[in-house]
Amino acid sequence: MSEKVDVLIMGAGPAGLQAAVHAVRKKASVVIIGRPERSAIYRAHVENYLCVNGVTDGHEMVEIGIAQATRFGARLIEEDVLHVEAAEEGGFLVRSEGKSFHAASVIIAIGTAKKKLKVPGEKELTGKGVSYCVDCDCNFYRNAKVVVVGNESAAVDGAITLTKYASEVTLICKELTVSEAMRKPLGDSSVIVKQGTWVKEIAGENAVTGVVLEDDSSLEVDGVFIELGSKGPMELATSIGVQLDMETFSYIDTNKKMETNIPGVYAAGDVAGQPWQMAKAVGEGCVAGWEAANYVKHMKRDKWE
Ligand SMILES: Cc1cc2nc3c(=O)[nH]c(=O)nc-3n(C[C@H](O)[C@H](O)[C@H](O)COP(=O)(O)OP(=O)(O)OC[C@H]3O[C@@H](n4cnc5c(N)ncnc54)[C@H](O)[C@@H]3O)c2cc1C
């Protein structure tokens, strides 16, 4: 038997938690399903979010967000959603590892899975010199030596941005697959391009000290930026017919109300496209939570009990 809920939020990161705060304060019943420690911000050090004084640990922000959302009455279930489908009688059936809900409205806030290099040292040194976000972390690498790993425009763009901060930027790529328009600013920049090789290991104990390349040569660096594009966990969204953006198919298409093409389904945060920043995730979460609660109010007036 599925439990009825007004707004079911998939994802316990900044977008999901902010959506919960706004939906629950509009008197909707709210369940959040997601694992806070898997939020992209959890291991980050944040200094570009408004009202942060200096640098704040991402996990502290997430924990405060959970306390806030649950204090207002949202319920957090620390599991993954495994299945979602439209219910015949309206709304959506959502199944997690241990629970089953019949939700009037659903908010998808499941972030994006950043592609990993999958080399030794990467996991251990994430947040300690390994980064997946140039815009977030460039300021931590002033006058430092860094490498950017990637073949596509995200890597070239990231490397050029980093030249404004770091003392030396090396782009490591198997083969550049960027347009002529991107090659020109790369050629004009101070980025050192090492083509035809790849990183096979990231070295360091408590902080990155270097990288080992496929030819066994090594570079001493303080930071490794992995820019392999992003892969959205889109299976859940597309399983109920939610439309992705028509050009890249890498994020969920929404309008200004964070509505998707399916009535009652909203999306917010990284899953709804760039920039992958907390400020955007929180703003979109606010709109999605607000709009989902309004949607349920109207639905209740018609047929939802
Ligand atoms: C190393 C790093 C540093 C960063 N630094 C900054 C910074 O300084 N400033 C800044 O503004 N941004 C920064 N970012 C970006 C920021 O973390 C993201 O933009 C933000 O976390 C997006 O929030 P979100 O809620 O959309 O997704 P996330 O925070 O990624 O949360 C996704 C949530 O969805 C859940 N989820 C996934 N799949 C399922 C499923 N099947 N069922 C249920 N739940 C699911 C996860 O468990 C998680 O709780 C950084 C990111 C990284 C990786």
XYZ file of C-alpha atoms and ligand atoms in Angstrom:
358
model
C 0.000 0.000 0.000
C 1.460 3.351 -1.033
C 1.456 6.267 1.372
C -0.142 9.463 0.019
C 1.948 12.629 -0.042
C 1.397 16.026 -1.659
C 4.948 16.733 -2.874
C 7.633 14.080 -3.228
C 11.125 15.462 -3.753
C 13.833 13.255 -5.227
C 17.228 14.513 -4.049
C 18.558 15.835 -0.752
C 20.986 18.442 -2.061
C 20.543 22.238 -2.078
C 17.790 22.167 -4.744
C 15.734 19.440 -3.050
C 16.111 20.868 0.449
C 15.155 24.397 -0.618
C 12.174 23.003 -2.548
C 11.108 21.203 0.637
C 11.330 24.367 2.731
C 9.099 26.301 0.342
C 6.580 23.523 -0.320
C 6.126 22.588 3.333
C 5.686 26.216 4.380
C 2.801 26.426 1.912
C 1.166 23.636 3.948
C 1.859 20.756 1.540
C 2.888 17.407 3.013
C 6.464 16.809 1.828
C 8.721 13.767 1.617
C 12.348 14.067 0.455
C 14.037 10.882 -0.739
C 17.817 11.132 -1.231
C 21.185 10.780 0.413
C 22.547 14.080 1.725
C 26.153 12.820 1.751
C 25.899 12.203 -2.009
C 25.099 15.852 -2.747
C 27.789 17.442 -4.938
C 28.215 20.201 -2.362
C 28.861 17.794 0.524
C 32.644 17.605 0.080
C 33.068 21.118 -1.312
C 34.502 24.235 0.308
C 32.192 27.069 -0.636
C 33.137 30.719 -0.840
C 30.962 32.103 -3.669
C 27.510 31.589 -2.121
C 25.857 34.743 -0.825
C 26.325 35.459 2.898
C 29.182 32.963 3.279
C 31.797 34.720 5.345
C 35.115 33.362 4.033
C 34.922 29.654 3.252
C 32.287 27.201 4.539
C 32.240 23.395 4.428
C 29.520 22.073 2.120
C 28.524 19.313 4.523
C 27.734 21.895 7.222
C 25.447 23.736 4.795
C 23.653 20.495 3.885
C 23.197 19.537 7.537
C 21.754 22.969 8.367
C 19.453 22.659 5.322
C 18.161 19.287 6.531
C 17.541 20.637 10.042
C 15.635 23.578 8.542
C 13.488 21.510 6.158
C 12.614 18.877 8.782
C 11.917 21.519 11.457
C 9.254 22.978 9.152
C 7.729 19.499 8.768
C 9.330 17.813 5.720
C 10.298 14.160 6.131
C 13.680 12.903 4.891
C 14.171 9.299 3.804
C 17.845 8.528 3.186
C 17.388 6.109 0.295
C 17.478 6.176 -3.528
C 14.361 6.305 -5.672
C 14.314 3.141 -7.768
C 11.160 3.566 -9.797
C 8.582 6.214 -10.695
C 5.495 5.939 -12.865
C 2.303 7.882 -13.563
C -0.624 6.526 -11.515
C -3.880 5.708 -13.338
C -5.927 7.749 -10.855
C -3.581 10.772 -11.198
C -0.305 11.637 -9.490
C 2.793 9.428 -9.424
C 3.824 6.184 -7.811
C 7.336 6.441 -6.419
C 9.236 3.483 -5.002
C 12.484 3.711 -3.056
C 14.498 0.874 -1.507
C 12.094 0.403 1.417
C 9.086 2.649 0.809
C 6.320 3.310 -1.685
C 4.483 6.630 -2.143
C 1.584 7.960 -4.177
C 2.548 11.587 -4.768
C 0.345 14.327 -6.201
C 3.423 16.125 -7.478
C 7.076 15.221 -7.958
C 10.195 17.406 -7.945
C 13.298 15.951 -9.597
C 16.411 17.381 -7.908
C 18.851 14.513 -8.320
C 21.876 16.506 -9.495
C 24.259 15.273 -12.150
C 26.861 12.549 -11.965
C 30.148 14.126 -12.940
C 32.158 11.767 -15.121
C 35.104 10.317 -13.270
C 38.603 9.544 -14.543
C 38.577 6.328 -12.525
C 42.293 6.401 -11.697
C 44.103 5.703 -8.420
C 44.124 8.715 -6.092
C 41.072 10.410 -7.637
C 38.486 9.420 -5.047
C 40.778 9.875 -2.043
C 41.905 13.356 -3.165
C 38.508 14.757 -4.255
C 38.124 18.059 -2.429
C 41.849 17.926 -1.582
C 43.134 19.099 -4.946
C 40.933 17.085 -7.292
C 38.012 19.176 -8.569
C 35.203 18.753 -11.097
C 34.250 22.435 -11.224
C 36.594 25.177 -12.472
C 34.149 28.018 -11.767
C 33.697 26.835 -8.183
C 37.306 26.213 -7.240
C 39.553 28.388 -9.465
C 40.093 30.940 -6.727
C 41.698 28.306 -4.469
C 44.514 27.864 -7.022
C 45.938 31.381 -7.225
C 49.621 31.138 -8.223
C 49.458 27.335 -8.144
C 50.295 24.781 -10.846
C 47.310 22.848 -12.153
C 46.339 20.375 -14.847
C 42.997 20.105 -16.607
C 42.068 16.691 -17.999
C 39.627 16.453 -20.900
C 39.195 16.482 -24.658
C 36.159 18.677 -25.140
C 35.174 22.336 -24.962
C 34.461 22.184 -21.199
C 38.134 21.299 -20.618
C 39.479 23.988 -22.981
C 37.195 26.630 -21.505
C 38.151 25.572 -17.967
C 41.868 25.673 -18.768
C 41.634 29.185 -20.237
C 39.669 30.392 -17.187
C 42.311 28.932 -14.878
C 45.121 30.927 -16.553
C 43.646 34.005 -14.822
C 44.332 32.390 -11.425
C 47.017 29.699 -11.566
C 50.690 30.284 -12.383
C 50.808 27.347 -14.819
C 47.978 25.464 -16.517
C 48.527 22.264 -18.494
C 45.722 20.714 -20.521
C 46.064 16.952 -20.829
C 44.028 15.442 -23.645
C 44.022 12.308 -25.759
C 42.765 14.243 -28.750
C 41.147 17.668 -28.793
C 37.638 17.498 -30.225
C 36.854 21.233 -30.218
C 35.841 23.610 -32.975
C 38.243 26.039 -34.701
C 36.482 28.816 -32.785
C 37.734 27.295 -29.516
C 41.228 26.474 -30.799
C 41.986 30.152 -31.445
C 41.540 31.395 -27.819
C 43.386 28.276 -26.647
C 46.311 29.091 -28.961
C 46.304 32.716 -27.782
C 46.348 31.677 -24.104
C 49.230 30.535 -21.891
C 47.751 27.010 -21.540
C 50.373 24.289 -22.161
C 48.709 21.539 -24.225
C 49.936 17.960 -23.780
C 48.149 15.950 -26.435
C 48.118 12.189 -27.031
C 48.410 11.166 -23.402
C 46.224 10.766 -20.324
C 46.487 10.782 -16.544
C 46.905 7.310 -15.094
C 47.389 8.233 -11.431
C 46.934 11.209 -9.126
C 49.619 11.425 -6.450
C 49.453 12.851 -2.926
C 48.693 11.882 0.670
C 46.436 14.579 2.109
C 46.683 16.926 -0.868
C 47.466 16.554 -4.559
C 51.202 16.705 -5.290
C 51.260 15.575 -8.917
C 50.005 13.374 -11.713
C 51.544 10.369 -13.442
C 50.896 10.152 -17.197
C 50.478 7.109 -19.410
C 54.095 7.308 -20.625
C 55.204 7.152 -16.950
C 56.360 10.767 -16.976
C 55.038 12.876 -14.117
C 54.094 16.479 -13.445
C 54.248 18.214 -10.070
C 50.957 20.075 -9.585
C 48.744 21.359 -6.776
C 45.417 20.786 -8.494
C 43.746 18.445 -10.981
C 40.568 19.627 -12.711
C 38.614 16.807 -14.317
C 36.403 18.200 -17.072
C 34.918 15.256 -18.935
C 31.488 16.791 -19.457
C 28.590 15.584 -17.360
C 26.289 12.592 -17.400
C 22.870 13.267 -15.868
C 21.138 10.439 -13.981
C 18.243 10.819 -16.386
C 16.739 7.367 -16.418
C 14.179 8.211 -13.721
C 13.093 11.362 -15.516
C 12.763 9.844 -18.944
C 10.938 6.797 -17.563
C 7.873 9.021 -16.966
C 8.276 10.880 -20.256
C 10.042 13.995 -18.988
C 11.617 15.815 -21.910
C 15.353 16.549 -21.982
C 16.879 19.535 -23.757
C 16.746 18.907 -27.475
C 20.385 19.762 -28.269
C 22.513 17.830 -25.786
C 19.946 15.555 -24.056
C 21.968 16.143 -20.902
C 19.555 18.101 -18.721
C 15.817 18.387 -18.072
C 13.966 21.046 -19.997
C 11.921 23.370 -17.751
C 10.136 26.695 -18.026
C 10.468 29.613 -15.583
C 8.128 27.868 -13.115
C 10.497 24.844 -13.203
C 7.651 22.858 -14.788
C 8.619 20.003 -17.093
C 6.464 18.879 -20.003
C 4.562 16.543 -17.613
C 1.950 18.354 -15.463
C 2.844 17.946 -11.785
C 6.525 17.133 -12.436
C 9.108 19.826 -11.694
C 12.921 19.828 -11.933
C 15.494 21.980 -10.136
C 19.242 22.325 -9.633
C 22.082 20.710 -11.584
C 19.649 18.286 -13.226
C 18.002 21.310 -14.910
C 21.216 22.527 -16.558
C 24.164 24.869 -16.116
C 25.546 26.773 -14.296
C 26.169 23.993 -11.771
C 26.138 26.292 -8.802
C 24.453 26.192 -5.430
C 22.882 29.640 -5.871
C 21.063 28.472 -8.990
C 20.063 25.154 -7.386
C 18.588 26.927 -4.368
C 16.755 29.514 -6.494
C 15.238 26.860 -8.715
C 14.403 24.697 -5.686
C 12.495 27.621 -4.187
C 10.441 28.084 -7.387
C 9.825 24.342 -7.834
C 8.692 23.860 -4.210
C 6.426 26.879 -4.384
C 4.875 25.880 -7.702
C 4.448 22.207 -6.758
C 2.577 23.203 -3.591
C 0.317 25.507 -5.663
C -0.285 22.714 -8.166
C -1.377 20.340 -5.388
C -3.666 22.982 -3.895
C -5.472 23.326 -7.236
C -5.503 19.560 -7.739
C -7.080 19.026 -4.307
C -9.805 21.487 -5.210
C -10.637 19.229 -8.167
C -10.114 15.568 -7.276
C -7.100 14.861 -5.014
C -8.402 14.379 -1.469
C 33.956 19.492 -5.776
C 32.791 20.450 -5.994
C 32.901 21.746 -5.541
C 31.841 22.638 -5.720
N 31.964 23.900 -5.227
C 30.932 24.781 -5.371
C 31.038 26.097 -4.856
O 32.053 26.477 -4.284
N 29.970 26.916 -5.029
C 28.819 26.531 -5.667
O 27.893 27.320 -5.765
N 28.708 25.288 -6.180
C 29.726 24.410 -6.058
N 29.630 23.151 -6.582
C 28.403 22.808 -7.330
C 27.257 22.463 -6.355
O 27.697 21.456 -5.490
C 26.036 21.997 -7.123
O 25.673 22.981 -8.082
C 24.858 21.752 -6.176
O 25.186 20.805 -5.183
C 23.648 21.273 -6.973
O 22.626 20.947 -6.101
P 21.513 19.869 -6.495
O 20.598 19.832 -5.330
O 20.985 20.169 -7.836
O 22.306 18.490 -6.652
P 23.214 17.723 -5.602
O 23.704 18.644 -4.544
O 24.223 16.987 -6.375
O 22.221 16.701 -4.886
C 21.698 15.614 -5.595
C 20.891 14.765 -4.628
O 20.158 13.823 -5.418
C 20.250 12.567 -4.808
N 19.962 11.508 -5.802
C 20.642 11.117 -6.901
N 20.040 10.071 -7.504
C 18.920 9.814 -6.757
C 17.888 8.872 -6.821
N 17.845 7.931 -7.773
N 16.923 8.901 -5.869
C 16.917 9.818 -4.882
N 17.882 10.746 -4.761
C 18.872 10.740 -5.681
C 21.644 12.507 -4.220
O 21.705 11.500 -3.228
C 21.723 13.950 -3.643
O 21.116 13.978 -2.376
C 30.658 22.226 -6.409
C 30.560 20.919 -6.870
C 31.615 20.032 -6.682
C 31.497 18.625 -7.203
